[in-house]
Tab-separated table of C-alpha atoms in Angstrom:
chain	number	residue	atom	x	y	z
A	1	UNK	CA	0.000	0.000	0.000
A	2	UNK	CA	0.613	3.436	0.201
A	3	UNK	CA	1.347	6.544	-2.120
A	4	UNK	CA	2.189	5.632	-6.483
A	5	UNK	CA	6.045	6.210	-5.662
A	6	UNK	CA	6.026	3.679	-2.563
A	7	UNK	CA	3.955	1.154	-4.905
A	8	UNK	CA	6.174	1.110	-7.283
A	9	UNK	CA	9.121	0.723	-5.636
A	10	UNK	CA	7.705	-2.226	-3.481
A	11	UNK	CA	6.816	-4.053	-6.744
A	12	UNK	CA	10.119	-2.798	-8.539
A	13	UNK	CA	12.041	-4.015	-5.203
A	14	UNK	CA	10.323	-6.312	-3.265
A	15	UNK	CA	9.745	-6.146	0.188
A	16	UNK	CA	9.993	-7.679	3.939
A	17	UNK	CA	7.953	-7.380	6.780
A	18	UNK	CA	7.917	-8.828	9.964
A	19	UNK	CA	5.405	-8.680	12.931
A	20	UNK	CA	6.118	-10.743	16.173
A	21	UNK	CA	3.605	-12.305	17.734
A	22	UNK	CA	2.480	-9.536	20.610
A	23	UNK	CA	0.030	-11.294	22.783
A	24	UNK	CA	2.337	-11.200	25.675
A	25	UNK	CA	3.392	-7.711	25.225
A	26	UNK	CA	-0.495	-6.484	24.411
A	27	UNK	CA	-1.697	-8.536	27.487
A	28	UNK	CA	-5.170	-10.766	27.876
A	29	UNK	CA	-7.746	-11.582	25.316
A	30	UNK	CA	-10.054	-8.763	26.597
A	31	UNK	CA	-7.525	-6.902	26.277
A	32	UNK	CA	-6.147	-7.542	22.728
A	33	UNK	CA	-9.778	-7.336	21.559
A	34	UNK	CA	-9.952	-4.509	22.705
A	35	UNK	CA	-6.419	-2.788	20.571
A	36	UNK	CA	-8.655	-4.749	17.898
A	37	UNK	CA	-11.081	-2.487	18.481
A	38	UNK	CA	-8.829	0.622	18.477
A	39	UNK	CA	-7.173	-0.225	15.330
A	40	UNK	CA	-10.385	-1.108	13.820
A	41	UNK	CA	-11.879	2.535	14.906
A	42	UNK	CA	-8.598	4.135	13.421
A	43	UNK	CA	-9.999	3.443	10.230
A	44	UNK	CA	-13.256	4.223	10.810
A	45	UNK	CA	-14.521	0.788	10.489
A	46	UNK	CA	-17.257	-0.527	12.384
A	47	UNK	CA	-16.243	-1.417	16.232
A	48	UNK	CA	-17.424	-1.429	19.652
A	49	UNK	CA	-16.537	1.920	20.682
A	50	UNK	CA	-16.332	0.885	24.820
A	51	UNK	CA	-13.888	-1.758	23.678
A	52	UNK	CA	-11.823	0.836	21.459
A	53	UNK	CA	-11.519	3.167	24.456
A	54	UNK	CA	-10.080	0.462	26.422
A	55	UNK	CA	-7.545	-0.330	23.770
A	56	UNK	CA	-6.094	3.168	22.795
A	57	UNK	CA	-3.690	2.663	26.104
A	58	UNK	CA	-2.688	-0.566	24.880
A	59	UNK	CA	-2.184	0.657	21.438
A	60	UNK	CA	1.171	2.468	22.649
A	61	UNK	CA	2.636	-1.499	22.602
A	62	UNK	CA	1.849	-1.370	18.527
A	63	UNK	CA	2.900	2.431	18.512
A	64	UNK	CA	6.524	1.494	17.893
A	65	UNK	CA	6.468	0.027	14.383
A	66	UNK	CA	2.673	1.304	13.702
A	67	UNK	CA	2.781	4.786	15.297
A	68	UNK	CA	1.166	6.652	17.733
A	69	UNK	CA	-1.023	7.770	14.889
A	70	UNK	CA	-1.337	4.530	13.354
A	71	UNK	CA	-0.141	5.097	10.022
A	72	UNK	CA	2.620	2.666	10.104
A	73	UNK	CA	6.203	2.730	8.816
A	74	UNK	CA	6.825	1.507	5.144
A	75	UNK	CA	10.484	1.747	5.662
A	76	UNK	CA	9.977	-1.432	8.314
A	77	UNK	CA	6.714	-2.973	6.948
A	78	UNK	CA	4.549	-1.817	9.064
A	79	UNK	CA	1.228	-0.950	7.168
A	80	UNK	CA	-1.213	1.848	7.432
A	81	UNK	CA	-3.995	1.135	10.005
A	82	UNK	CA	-5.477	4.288	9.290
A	83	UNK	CA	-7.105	3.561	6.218
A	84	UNK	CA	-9.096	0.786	4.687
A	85	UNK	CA	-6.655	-1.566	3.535
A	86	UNK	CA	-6.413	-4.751	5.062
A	87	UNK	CA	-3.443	-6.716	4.136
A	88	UNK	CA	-4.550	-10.170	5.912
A	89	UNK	CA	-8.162	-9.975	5.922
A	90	UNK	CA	-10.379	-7.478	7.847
A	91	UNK	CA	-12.364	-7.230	11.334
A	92	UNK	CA	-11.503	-8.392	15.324
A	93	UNK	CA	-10.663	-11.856	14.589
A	94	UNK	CA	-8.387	-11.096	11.761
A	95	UNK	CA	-6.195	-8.354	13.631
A	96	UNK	CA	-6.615	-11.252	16.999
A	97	UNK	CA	-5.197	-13.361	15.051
A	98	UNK	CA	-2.275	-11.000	13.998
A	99	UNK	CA	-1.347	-10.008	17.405
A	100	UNK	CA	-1.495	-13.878	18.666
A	101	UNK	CA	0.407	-14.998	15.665
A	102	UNK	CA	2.438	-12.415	13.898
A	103	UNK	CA	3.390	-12.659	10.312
A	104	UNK	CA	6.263	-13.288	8.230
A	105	UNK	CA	5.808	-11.467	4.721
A	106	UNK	CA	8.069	-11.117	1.731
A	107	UNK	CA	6.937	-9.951	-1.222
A	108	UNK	CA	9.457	-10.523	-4.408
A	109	UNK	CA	11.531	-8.107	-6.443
A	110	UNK	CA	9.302	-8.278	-9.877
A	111	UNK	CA	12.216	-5.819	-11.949
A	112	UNK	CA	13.519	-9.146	-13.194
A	113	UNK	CA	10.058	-10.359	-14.359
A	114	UNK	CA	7.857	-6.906	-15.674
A	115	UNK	CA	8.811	-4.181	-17.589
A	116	UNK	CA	8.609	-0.964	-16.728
A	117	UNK	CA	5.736	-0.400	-18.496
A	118	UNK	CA	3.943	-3.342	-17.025
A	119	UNK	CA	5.278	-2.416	-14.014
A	120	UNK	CA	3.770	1.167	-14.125
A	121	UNK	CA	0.486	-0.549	-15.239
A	122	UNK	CA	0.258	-2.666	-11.773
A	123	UNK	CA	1.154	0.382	-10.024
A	124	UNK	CA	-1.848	2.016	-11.541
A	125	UNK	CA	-3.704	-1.090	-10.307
A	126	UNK	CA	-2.858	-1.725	-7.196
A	127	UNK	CA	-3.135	2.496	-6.383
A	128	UNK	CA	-6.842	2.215	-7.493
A	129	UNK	CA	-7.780	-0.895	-5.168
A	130	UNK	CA	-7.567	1.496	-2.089
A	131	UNK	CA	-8.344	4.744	-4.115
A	132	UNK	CA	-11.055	3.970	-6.391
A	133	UNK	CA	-12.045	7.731	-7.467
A	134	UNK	CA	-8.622	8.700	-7.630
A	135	UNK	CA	-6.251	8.683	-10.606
A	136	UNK	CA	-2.447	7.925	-10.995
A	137	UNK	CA	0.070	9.642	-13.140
């Protein structure tokens, strides 16, 4: 995700993320559902606002690759929570399972394999799967 320029250069490059499993840092179940709730509410997706109250303290545990603002950190993989892309599926159980399990990502260098015309093409693409009413240069 992310701007054209950081698009590009993901599919151009490749990339690597890497989120550790945070249960133990984040603390009980209540209490991870609840950051689920505050992440969730970050984006202005549906959520339990009681729950995402009790969560924004927690949050400051995710705050250190995602932000206090939530909008992540390209430069170590860690995605936007702020808007409404979901990289490994959407809603409380998905982002539970996240913080229980973590997640290993790598996405290949595709320089090798596209042109830069097909290349520019995907970039187009993927852009307009979070921006649908926008255009791309």
């Amino acid at each position: 995700g992310g701007d054209p320029v950081t698009i590009k250069a993901s599919i151009t490059n490749g990339r690597q993320g890497v989120m550790p499993t945070m249960a133990q840092a984040v603390g009980s179940p209540q209490e991870i559902s609840e950051v689920a709730h505050y992440v969730l509410s970050l984006s202005g997706s549906p959520h339990d606002s009681l729950k995402a109250a009790g969560g924004k303290s927690k949050f400051t545990v995710c705050s250190s690759c995602h932000g206090m603002d939530g909008k992540g950190n390209q430069a170590i993989g860690a995605p936007n929570l702020t808007d409404k892309t979901w990289l490994h599926g959407w809603g409380e159980q998905a982002i539970v399972n996240m913080v229980n399990n973590g997640k290993v990502n790598v996405m290949p260098a595709q320089k090798d394999r596209l042109s830069s015309s097909q290349i520019h093409v995907l970039t187009g693409y993927v852009w307009s799967l979070s921006h649908p009413t926008s255009s791309v240069n």
